Coordinates of C-alpha atoms and ligand atoms in Angstrom, one line a residue:
M1 CA -15.9 -17.7 4.1
K2 CA -12.9 -19.5 4.6
Y3 CA -11.5 -19.8 8.0
I4 CA -7.8 -20.3 9.4
I5 CA -8.1 -21.2 12.8
V6 CA -4.3 -20.9 14.4
T7 CA -3.9 -22.8 17.5
G8 CA -0.5 -22.8 19.9
G9 CA 1.6 -25.2 21.3
V10 CA 4.1 -26.0 23.7
M11 CA 4.2 -22.6 25.9
S12 CA 2.7 -19.2 25.5
G13 CA 4.6 -15.8 24.2
L14 CA 5.6 -17.6 21.1
G15 CA 4.6 -14.8 18.9
K16 CA 0.9 -16.7 18.1
G17 CA -0.4 -13.2 17.4
I18 CA 2.2 -11.9 15.1
T19 CA 2.0 -15.1 13.3
T20 CA -1.9 -14.9 12.9
A21 CA -1.8 -11.1 11.7
S22 CA 1.2 -12.3 9.5
I23 CA -0.8 -14.7 7.7
G24 CA -3.4 -12.3 7.0
R25 CA -0.9 -9.9 5.7
I26 CA 0.3 -12.2 3.1
L27 CA -2.9 -13.1 1.9
K28 CA -4.1 -9.3 2.1
N29 CA -1.1 -8.6 -0.1
R30 CA -2.8 -11.1 -2.6
R31 CA -5.8 -8.8 -2.2
F32 CA -8.3 -11.4 -0.4
E33 CA -10.3 -9.2 2.0
V34 CA -9.1 -10.5 5.3
T35 CA -10.7 -10.4 8.8
A36 CA -9.3 -11.5 12.1
V37 CA -11.0 -12.7 15.2
K38 CA -9.0 -13.5 19.0
I39 CA -10.4 -15.8 21.3
D40 CA -9.2 -15.5 24.7
P41 CA -10.2 -18.2 27.1
Y42 CA -10.0 -16.1 30.3
L43 CA -13.2 -15.7 32.3
N44 CA -13.0 -12.0 32.3
I45 CA -15.7 -10.2 29.8
D46 CA -13.0 -8.3 28.4
A47 CA -9.4 -6.9 28.7
G48 CA -10.3 -3.8 30.4
T49 CA -10.0 -4.8 33.8
M50 CA -6.9 -6.7 33.5
N51 CA -3.5 -5.7 35.1
P52 CA -1.3 -4.7 31.8
A53 CA 2.1 -5.9 33.6
Q54 CA 0.2 -9.3 33.7
H55 CA -1.3 -9.3 30.2
G56 CA 0.1 -6.7 28.2
E57 CA -1.5 -3.5 26.9
V58 CA -5.0 -3.1 27.2
F59 CA -6.1 -1.9 23.1
V60 CA -9.0 -0.1 22.5
L61 CA -11.0 -0.3 19.1
N62 CA -13.1 2.4 17.4
D63 CA -16.2 1.3 19.1
G64 CA -14.7 1.5 22.6
S65 CA -14.2 -2.0 23.6
E66 CA -11.1 -2.6 25.7
V67 CA -9.5 -5.8 24.0
D68 CA -6.6 -7.9 24.0
L69 CA -3.5 -6.1 22.3
D70 CA -3.4 -8.9 19.4
L71 CA -6.3 -7.0 18.1
G72 CA -4.0 -4.3 17.8
N73 CA -1.2 -6.3 15.9
Y74 CA -4.3 -7.5 13.5
E75 CA -5.2 -3.9 12.9
R76 CA -1.7 -2.9 12.2
F77 CA -0.7 -5.8 10.0
L78 CA -4.2 -5.5 8.1
D79 CA -4.8 -1.9 8.2
I80 CA -8.3 -2.6 9.3
N81 CA -10.9 -1.7 12.1
L82 CA -12.1 -4.3 14.2
N83 CA -15.3 -4.2 16.8
A84 CA -15.9 -6.0 20.0
S85 CA -17.0 -9.1 18.3
H86 CA -13.9 -9.9 17.1
N87 CA -12.7 -10.5 20.8
I88 CA -14.2 -13.7 22.0
T89 CA -13.5 -14.7 25.5
T90 CA -15.1 -17.4 27.8
G91 CA -16.6 -14.5 30.0
K92 CA -18.5 -13.1 27.1
V93 CA -19.6 -16.8 25.7
Y94 CA -20.8 -17.8 29.1
R95 CA -22.7 -14.4 30.1
N96 CA -24.5 -14.9 26.7
V97 CA -25.6 -18.5 27.2
I98 CA -26.9 -17.8 30.9
E99 CA -28.5 -14.9 29.6
K100 CA -30.3 -16.9 27.0
E101 CA -31.1 -19.6 29.6
R102 CA -32.5 -16.8 32.0
R103 CA -34.8 -16.0 29.1
G104 CA -35.7 -19.4 28.7
D105 CA -34.6 -19.5 25.1
Y106 CA -33.3 -23.3 25.9
L107 CA -37.1 -24.4 26.3
G108 CA -36.4 -26.6 29.3
S109 CA -33.2 -28.3 28.2
T110 CA -30.3 -28.8 30.4
V111 CA -27.8 -26.2 29.5
Q112 CA -24.1 -27.8 28.8
I113 CA -21.0 -27.1 27.5
I114 CA -21.6 -29.2 24.6
P115 CA -23.7 -28.1 22.9
H116 CA -24.9 -24.7 24.0
I117 CA -21.4 -23.5 24.9
T118 CA -19.8 -24.6 21.8
D119 CA -22.9 -23.5 19.7
E120 CA -22.3 -20.1 21.4
I121 CA -18.8 -19.8 20.3
K122 CA -19.5 -21.4 16.7
S123 CA -22.0 -18.6 16.3
S124 CA -20.0 -15.8 18.3
I125 CA -17.3 -16.9 15.2
R126 CA -19.4 -16.9 12.5
K127 CA -20.7 -13.5 13.4
A128 CA -17.7 -12.0 13.8
A129 CA -16.3 -13.2 10.6
C130 CA -19.2 -11.8 8.9
Q131 CA -18.8 -8.1 10.3
K132 CA -17.9 -5.7 7.2
I133 CA -14.0 -4.6 7.0
N134 CA -14.0 -1.2 5.1
G135 CA -17.5 -1.9 3.8
T136 CA -16.8 -5.0 2.1
E137 CA -17.7 -8.5 3.2
P138 CA -14.5 -10.3 4.1
E139 CA -13.6 -13.6 2.5
I140 CA -11.1 -15.2 4.8
C141 CA -11.7 -14.9 8.7
L142 CA -8.4 -15.9 10.8
V143 CA -9.1 -17.2 14.3
E144 CA -6.5 -17.3 16.9
V145 CA -7.1 -19.1 19.7
G146 CA -5.4 -17.8 22.6
G147 CA -3.4 -20.2 25.4
T148 CA -1.9 -23.3 24.7
V149 CA -3.2 -26.5 23.5
G150 CA -3.7 -28.9 26.9
D151 CA -5.3 -25.8 28.7
I152 CA -8.4 -26.7 30.6
E153 CA -9.8 -23.0 29.6
S154 CA -9.5 -23.5 26.0
M155 CA -11.2 -27.0 25.7
P156 CA -14.6 -25.7 24.9
F157 CA -13.0 -23.6 21.9
L158 CA -11.1 -26.4 20.6
E159 CA -14.1 -28.7 20.7
A160 CA -16.1 -25.7 18.7
V161 CA -13.4 -25.7 16.5
R162 CA -13.4 -29.8 16.1
Q163 CA -17.1 -29.3 15.3
M164 CA -16.6 -26.8 12.5
R165 CA -14.1 -28.8 11.0
G166 CA -16.8 -31.7 10.4
E167 CA -19.4 -28.9 9.5
L168 CA -17.8 -27.0 6.9
P169 CA -16.4 -28.7 3.6
S170 CA -12.7 -29.4 3.8
Q171 CA -11.5 -26.3 1.5
D172 CA -13.3 -24.1 4.0
L173 CA -11.2 -24.6 6.8
V174 CA -7.6 -25.1 7.5
L175 CA -6.1 -25.3 11.0
I176 CA -2.3 -24.0 11.7
H177 CA -0.5 -25.1 14.6
V178 CA 2.4 -22.8 16.0
T179 CA 4.7 -24.2 17.9
L180 CA 8.3 -24.2 19.6
V181 CA 11.4 -26.0 17.9
P182 CA 13.9 -25.4 20.8
I183 CA 17.5 -25.8 20.3
D184 CA 19.7 -28.0 22.7
T185 CA 23.2 -27.6 24.0
M186 CA 24.4 -29.0 20.8
G187 CA 22.7 -26.6 18.7
E188 CA 20.2 -29.2 17.3
L189 CA 16.7 -28.4 16.3
K190 CA 14.5 -30.4 18.8
T191 CA 11.1 -31.9 17.4
K192 CA 9.8 -33.5 20.6
P193 CA 7.9 -30.8 22.0
T194 CA 6.1 -30.0 18.7
Q195 CA 5.3 -34.0 18.7
H196 CA 3.9 -33.6 21.9
S197 CA 1.9 -30.7 21.3
V198 CA 0.5 -32.2 18.2
K199 CA -0.5 -35.3 20.1
A200 CA -2.4 -32.9 22.6
L201 CA -4.4 -31.4 19.7
R202 CA -5.0 -34.9 18.2
E203 CA -6.2 -36.3 21.7
V204 CA -9.5 -33.3 21.4
G205 CA -9.7 -34.4 17.9
I206 CA -8.1 -32.1 15.5
Q207 CA -5.3 -32.8 13.0
P208 CA -3.4 -29.9 12.2
D209 CA -3.0 -29.0 8.5
F210 CA 0.0 -26.5 8.7
I211 CA 2.8 -26.6 11.5
V212 CA 4.5 -23.3 12.0
A213 CA 7.6 -23.8 13.9
R214 CA 8.9 -21.0 16.1
S215 CA 12.7 -20.7 16.7
T216 CA 15.5 -18.7 16.9
R217 CA 17.2 -20.3 13.9
T218 CA 15.5 -21.6 10.5
T219 CA 13.8 -25.0 10.4
D220 CA 15.7 -27.0 8.0
Y221 CA 14.3 -29.4 5.6
S222 CA 15.5 -32.3 7.5
T223 CA 13.7 -31.2 10.7
K224 CA 10.9 -30.5 8.8
K225 CA 10.7 -33.9 7.5
K226 CA 11.2 -35.2 10.9
I227 CA 8.1 -33.1 12.2
S228 CA 5.9 -34.1 9.1
A229 CA 6.5 -37.6 9.7
F230 CA 5.6 -37.7 13.3
C231 CA 2.6 -35.2 12.6
D232 CA 1.2 -36.4 9.5
V233 CA 1.5 -33.1 7.6
P234 CA 3.4 -32.8 4.3
P235 CA 6.8 -31.6 4.7
E236 CA 5.8 -28.2 2.4
A237 CA 3.3 -27.8 5.2
V238 CA 5.8 -27.3 7.8
I239 CA 6.7 -23.5 7.9
S240 CA 9.6 -22.2 9.5
A241 CA 9.3 -19.2 11.5
A242 CA 12.5 -18.1 13.1
T243 CA 12.9 -15.0 15.1
V244 CA 13.6 -11.9 13.0
P245 CA 14.8 -8.4 14.5
D246 CA 11.6 -6.6 13.2
I247 CA 7.9 -8.2 13.4
Y248 CA 7.2 -6.4 10.2
E249 CA 9.5 -9.0 8.7
V250 CA 7.5 -12.2 9.6
P251 CA 4.8 -11.9 6.3
L252 CA 8.2 -11.8 4.3
E253 CA 9.7 -14.8 6.1
L254 CA 6.0 -16.7 5.7
E255 CA 6.2 -15.7 2.0
R256 CA 9.7 -17.1 1.6
E257 CA 8.5 -20.1 3.2
G258 CA 5.7 -20.5 0.4
L259 CA 3.1 -20.6 2.8
A260 CA 0.7 -18.2 0.9
D261 CA 0.6 -20.7 -2.0
V262 CA 0.2 -23.9 0.1
L263 CA -2.6 -22.1 1.9
C264 CA -4.2 -20.9 -1.2
D265 CA -4.0 -24.5 -2.7
R266 CA -5.6 -26.0 0.4
L267 CA -8.3 -23.5 0.7
H268 CA -9.2 -23.7 -3.1
L269 CA -8.4 -19.9 -3.5
E270 CA -6.9 -18.5 -6.7
K271 CA -3.2 -18.5 -6.6
R272 CA -2.3 -14.5 -7.2
E273 CA 0.9 -12.8 -7.4
P274 CA 1.3 -11.0 -4.3
E275 CA 1.6 -7.1 -4.0
T276 CA 4.8 -5.5 -2.8
S277 CA 4.0 -2.2 -2.0
W278 CA 3.3 -3.2 2.0
Y279 CA 6.8 -4.4 2.2
R280 CA 8.5 -1.4 0.7
T281 CA 6.4 0.8 3.3
V282 CA 7.5 -1.7 6.7
M283 CA 11.6 -2.6 5.3
K284 CA 12.3 1.1 4.7
E285 CA 16.0 1.9 5.1
Y286 CA 17.1 4.0 7.9
S287 CA 19.5 6.8 7.6
E288 CA 19.4 8.5 10.6
S289 CA 18.5 7.5 14.4
V290 CA 17.3 9.4 17.3
A291 CA 16.6 8.3 21.1
V292 CA 13.5 8.8 23.2
A293 CA 12.6 7.8 26.6
I294 CA 9.3 6.5 27.4
V295 CA 9.0 7.5 31.4
S296 CA 6.6 5.0 33.0
K297 CA 5.4 2.7 35.9
Y298 CA 5.8 -0.2 33.9
G299 CA 9.1 -0.9 32.2
I300 CA 7.3 -3.7 30.3
E301 CA 7.4 -3.3 26.5
D302 CA 4.4 -5.4 26.2
V303 CA 2.6 -2.6 28.3
Y304 CA 3.2 -0.1 25.5
I305 CA 3.3 -2.2 22.5
S306 CA 1.1 0.4 20.3
I307 CA 3.3 3.3 21.5
K308 CA 6.2 1.3 20.4
E309 CA 4.9 0.5 17.3
A310 CA 3.5 4.0 16.6
L311 CA 7.1 5.4 17.1
K312 CA 8.4 2.8 14.6
H313 CA 5.8 3.6 12.1
A314 CA 6.5 7.4 12.4
G315 CA 10.2 6.7 12.4
R316 CA 10.0 4.5 9.0
A317 CA 7.9 7.4 7.4
L318 CA 11.0 9.7 8.4
S319 CA 14.0 7.1 7.7
T320 CA 14.6 6.9 11.1
Q321 CA 15.4 4.4 13.6
V322 CA 14.0 5.3 17.0
E323 CA 15.9 4.0 19.7
I324 CA 13.3 3.8 23.1
V325 CA 15.0 4.2 26.4
W326 CA 12.5 2.6 29.0
M327 CA 12.8 4.8 32.4
D328 CA 11.2 3.7 35.2
A329 CA 9.5 6.8 36.6
E330 CA 10.3 5.8 40.4
H331 CA 14.0 6.0 39.4
L332 CA 14.5 9.0 37.1
D333 CA 18.0 9.6 35.7
K334 CA 18.3 13.3 34.7
T335 CA 21.5 12.8 32.9
V336 CA 20.0 10.4 30.7
L337 CA 17.1 12.5 29.9
A338 CA 19.5 15.4 29.4
A339 CA 21.1 13.2 26.8
I340 CA 17.8 12.3 24.8
D341 CA 16.1 13.4 21.6
G342 CA 12.8 13.4 23.3
I343 CA 10.4 12.2 26.1
L344 CA 7.2 10.5 26.1
V345 CA 5.0 9.9 29.0
P346 CA 2.2 7.4 28.4
G347 CA -0.9 6.5 29.7
G348 CA -1.4 5.3 33.1
F349 CA -3.4 5.1 36.0
G350 CA -2.9 5.8 40.0
S351 CA -0.3 7.6 41.9
R352 CA 2.7 5.7 41.5
G353 CA 5.6 7.2 39.8
V354 CA 3.5 10.4 39.2
K355 CA 6.3 12.6 40.8
G356 CA 9.2 11.0 38.4
K357 CA 6.7 11.5 35.6
L358 CA 5.9 15.3 36.8
E359 CA 9.8 15.8 36.9
A360 CA 10.3 14.3 33.5
I361 CA 7.7 16.6 32.0
Q362 CA 9.0 20.0 33.9
F363 CA 12.4 18.8 32.5
A364 CA 10.9 18.7 28.8
R365 CA 9.3 21.7 29.2
T366 CA 12.3 23.9 30.8
N367 CA 15.2 22.4 28.6
A368 CA 13.1 22.6 25.3
I369 CA 13.5 18.9 24.7
P370 CA 10.7 17.4 22.7
Y371 CA 7.8 16.0 24.5
L372 CA 4.6 13.9 23.8
G373 CA 2.2 13.2 26.5
L374 CA -0.6 10.7 25.9
C375 CA -3.9 10.6 28.1
F376 CA -2.0 10.4 31.8
G377 CA 1.1 12.2 29.8
F378 CA -1.6 14.7 29.1
Q379 CA -3.2 15.3 32.6
L380 CA -0.1 15.5 34.1
A381 CA 1.5 18.0 31.7
V382 CA -1.6 20.3 33.0
I383 CA -0.4 19.4 36.5
E384 CA 3.0 20.2 36.0
Y385 CA 2.0 23.6 34.2
A386 CA -0.5 24.5 36.6
Q387 CA 2.5 23.7 39.4
H388 CA 5.1 25.8 38.3
M389 CA 3.6 28.2 35.9
L390 CA 0.5 29.4 38.0
G391 CA 2.5 28.6 41.3
W392 CA -0.2 26.2 42.2
S393 CA 1.9 23.9 44.0
N394 CA -0.8 21.7 45.4
A395 CA -2.4 21.2 41.6
I396 CA -3.4 17.6 41.1
S397 CA -5.7 14.9 39.7
E398 CA -8.4 13.7 41.5
E399 CA -7.3 10.6 40.7
I400 CA -4.0 10.7 42.8
G401 CA -4.3 12.9 45.7
N402 CA -5.6 15.7 47.6
G403 CA -5.1 19.4 46.2
R404 CA -6.7 21.5 44.0
Y405 CA -8.1 19.3 41.2
V406 CA -6.9 20.7 37.7
I407 CA -7.7 17.3 36.5
A408 CA -10.9 16.4 37.9
I409 CA -13.4 13.5 37.2
L410 CA -15.6 13.1 34.0
P411 CA -19.1 14.6 35.3
E412 CA -20.6 11.4 33.7
Q413 CA -18.3 9.1 35.9
H414 CA -20.0 10.4 39.2
S415 CA -22.9 7.7 38.7
V416 CA -20.7 5.0 37.4
T417 CA -20.4 2.1 39.9
E418 CA -18.6 -0.9 38.2
L419 CA -15.2 -0.7 36.7
G420 CA -15.3 -2.7 33.5
G421 CA -16.3 -0.6 30.2
T422 CA -17.2 2.5 32.2
M423 CA -14.5 4.9 31.0
R424 CA -14.8 7.3 28.2
L425 CA -14.0 4.7 25.7
G426 CA -13.4 4.5 22.0
N427 CA -13.8 7.3 19.0
Y428 CA -14.8 10.8 19.5
P429 CA -14.8 13.5 16.9
I430 CA -12.5 16.3 17.9
T431 CA -12.1 19.9 16.6
V432 CA -8.6 21.2 16.1
K433 CA -7.7 25.0 16.4
E434 CA -6.3 26.8 13.4
G435 CA -3.0 27.6 13.2
T436 CA -1.9 25.3 16.0
L437 CA 0.7 22.6 16.1
I438 CA -1.6 19.8 16.1
H439 CA -3.5 21.1 13.4
Q440 CA -0.3 21.8 11.2
L441 CA 0.2 18.1 11.9
Y442 CA -2.9 16.6 11.1
G443 CA -3.7 18.9 8.3
K444 CA -7.1 19.1 9.1
Q445 CA -9.7 20.6 11.5
E446 CA -12.0 17.7 12.2
I447 CA -10.3 14.5 13.4
I448 CA -11.4 11.4 15.2
E449 CA -9.3 9.4 17.6
R450 CA -9.7 6.9 20.3
H451 CA -10.2 7.4 24.1
R452 CA -9.9 6.0 27.5
H453 CA -10.1 7.9 30.2
R454 CA -12.2 8.5 33.4
Y455 CA -10.9 12.2 34.3
E456 CA -10.4 15.4 32.3
V457 CA -9.2 19.1 32.7
N458 CA -11.2 20.8 35.1
P459 CA -13.2 23.2 33.4
Q460 CA -12.9 25.5 36.3
Y461 CA -9.4 26.1 35.6
I462 CA -9.0 26.5 31.6
D463 CA -9.1 30.1 31.6
D464 CA -6.5 30.1 34.4
L465 CA -4.2 27.6 32.7
R466 CA -5.1 29.6 29.1
Q467 CA -3.9 33.0 30.9
A468 CA -0.7 31.4 31.9
G469 CA 0.1 30.6 28.6
L470 CA -1.0 26.8 28.0
V471 CA -2.5 26.3 24.5
F472 CA -5.3 23.8 24.3
S473 CA -5.4 23.1 20.8
S474 CA -8.2 20.8 20.1
Q475 CA -11.5 20.0 21.9
N476 CA -14.3 17.7 21.7
G477 CA -17.3 19.9 22.7
D478 CA -16.1 21.8 25.6
R479 CA -13.7 19.0 26.6
M480 CA -9.9 19.6 25.9
E481 CA -8.0 17.0 23.9
S482 CA -4.8 18.3 23.5
L483 CA -2.5 21.0 24.9
E484 CA 0.8 22.8 23.4
I485 CA 3.1 25.4 24.6
S486 CA 4.3 28.1 21.8
G487 CA 7.9 29.0 21.7
H488 CA 8.6 25.3 22.9
P489 CA 10.3 23.2 20.1
F490 CA 7.7 20.5 20.4
F491 CA 5.5 20.3 23.4
L492 CA 2.3 18.3 22.6
A493 CA 0.1 15.9 25.0
T494 CA -3.0 14.4 24.1
Q495 CA -6.0 13.2 25.8
F496 CA -6.9 10.7 23.7
H497 CA -4.7 7.8 22.3
P498 CA -3.0 8.4 19.0
E499 CA -1.1 5.3 19.2
F500 CA -4.1 3.0 18.4
T501 CA -4.7 4.1 15.0
S502 CA -1.1 4.4 13.9
R503 CA -0.4 1.9 11.1
P504 CA 2.8 1.4 9.0
A505 CA 1.3 2.8 6.3
H506 CA -0.6 5.7 7.9
P507 CA 1.7 6.9 10.8
S508 CA 0.1 8.6 13.4
P509 CA 0.4 12.4 13.0
P510 CA 1.5 13.3 16.9
F511 CA 4.2 10.6 16.5
I512 CA 5.6 12.1 13.2
G513 CA 5.7 15.6 14.7
F514 CA 7.5 14.1 17.9
V515 CA 10.1 12.1 16.0
H516 CA 10.9 14.9 13.7
A517 CA 11.5 17.3 16.4
A518 CA 13.7 14.7 18.1
K519 CA 15.8 14.4 15.0
E520 CA 15.5 18.2 14.8
R521 CA 17.0 18.3 18.3
K522 CA 19.7 16.0 17.5
A523 CA 20.7 17.8 14.2
A524 CA 21.1 21.0 16.5
G525 CA 23.7 19.2 18.7
H526 CA 22.0 18.5 21.5
G527 CA 20.4 15.0 22.5
K528 CA 22.5 11.7 22.4
S529 CA 25.1 12.9 20.0
G530 CA 25.4 16.2 21.1
Ligands
LIG1 N1 -5.8 7.5 34.4 C1 -6.2 8.9 33.8 C2 -7.7 8.9 33.4 O1 -8.5 7.7 34.0 C3 -5.6 8.5 32.3 C4 -5.9 7.3 31.5 C5 -5.1 6.9 30.8 O2 -3.7 7.1 30.5 N2 -5.4 6.0 29.7 O3 -8.2 9.8 33.2

């Protein structure tokens, strides 16, 4: 196993996750089997209980684990499926160590950060690294250490990395430090923050092998030489990573910098010619564009990163640039909505913004505007339908108020007392009804999609809703998984989250259908240009 450890310097938000995923991609393009692990130094066991407005989207894996959004980037860039072991947090590490201590596994020794926590970290990394990916053993494992070098939280992880470096042959582990190269008022690239953060790394005993210079501009050779001189890495190991308009261009940028070859050299891996098919998928030219509104509680893009990417994947497949109009559900602008090619209501929790989301759904339904509802957007579509087509003005979800619960808590949730990891999570098989829109989109009757919810369509009202014209087009057992409205150009909502499994090379069928319908609306002279 070859390890590529990625650390971050200067500040967070440099795009370390995208850089890590992109390094993986350029190696995968050389037919190496690549896997990836994210270390999050926070004390939470997982991301499931964290506020997405602070920490970004909670990503869900096949096995139902709720993880950091970077795992979504790894899955999308590498086209692999990860599991819970690929997201290591301080919380998980300490929980394991404390459980072992209680069991008496440490045989009377004083349990300490070094060696017990660091040993646990190393064994968690090794365990995750050898998890089979698509049935084969990985050859290369990327390990992204979250946070910034110098944080108290990340110290034990960096110490574990330092130990790994000593324990492994030098060709089996490389360290890549991603850092910021800002530009001063004179327009000059500044290397001082990089020097300082490399100094901070060295203080904990780690010397990087590569430095990735994140900047709004390309890092030129003379700046590379300067970084090289101060940080003791050869100039060819200083890699420029300028901001690009689309994240999928980052691997191409690293490729141009020649990173793959120097990396393969350093890791004693065979130098291979890269395959280019992935670039052809992600770099498709756009011939058309559509505008879709995402009506949500948070206008923060990081909260809906998988939806944003899924729209991009579907758009690419249809040669269509999808412009996203972020719309605050509490300040719904109907004139903007009227000029839009599609409306999307994403997942969500709680009552804030519900009124506006319901109005947006009604607007889409009654004005023949393509609608895609995801999870909460599915439940709210049921509520909207019950309110207006059944005349049940008090129809509501048990989660958000009092009234007639057309959306009710899942029966198995009644006994749940804890919040962490207790929703209906991850993969469930779904049977699709023949002849429905969703059947047409997936082209098959058995599908598997990821979930994250506590509430469902109340079985008590399913017949009434059906009689009023709502089509429940797929189910998991007796549980409703999607709905549609016949006669509407495109009205599809899913209890599951198709956005989590969308990949550049395999766009998600509901998103394909949605973007396609948005194109048709625009072509018919409605929507943005109409
Ligand atoms: N709040 C809803 C539920 O728990 C929807 C969840 C979601 O959108 N992810 O069922």
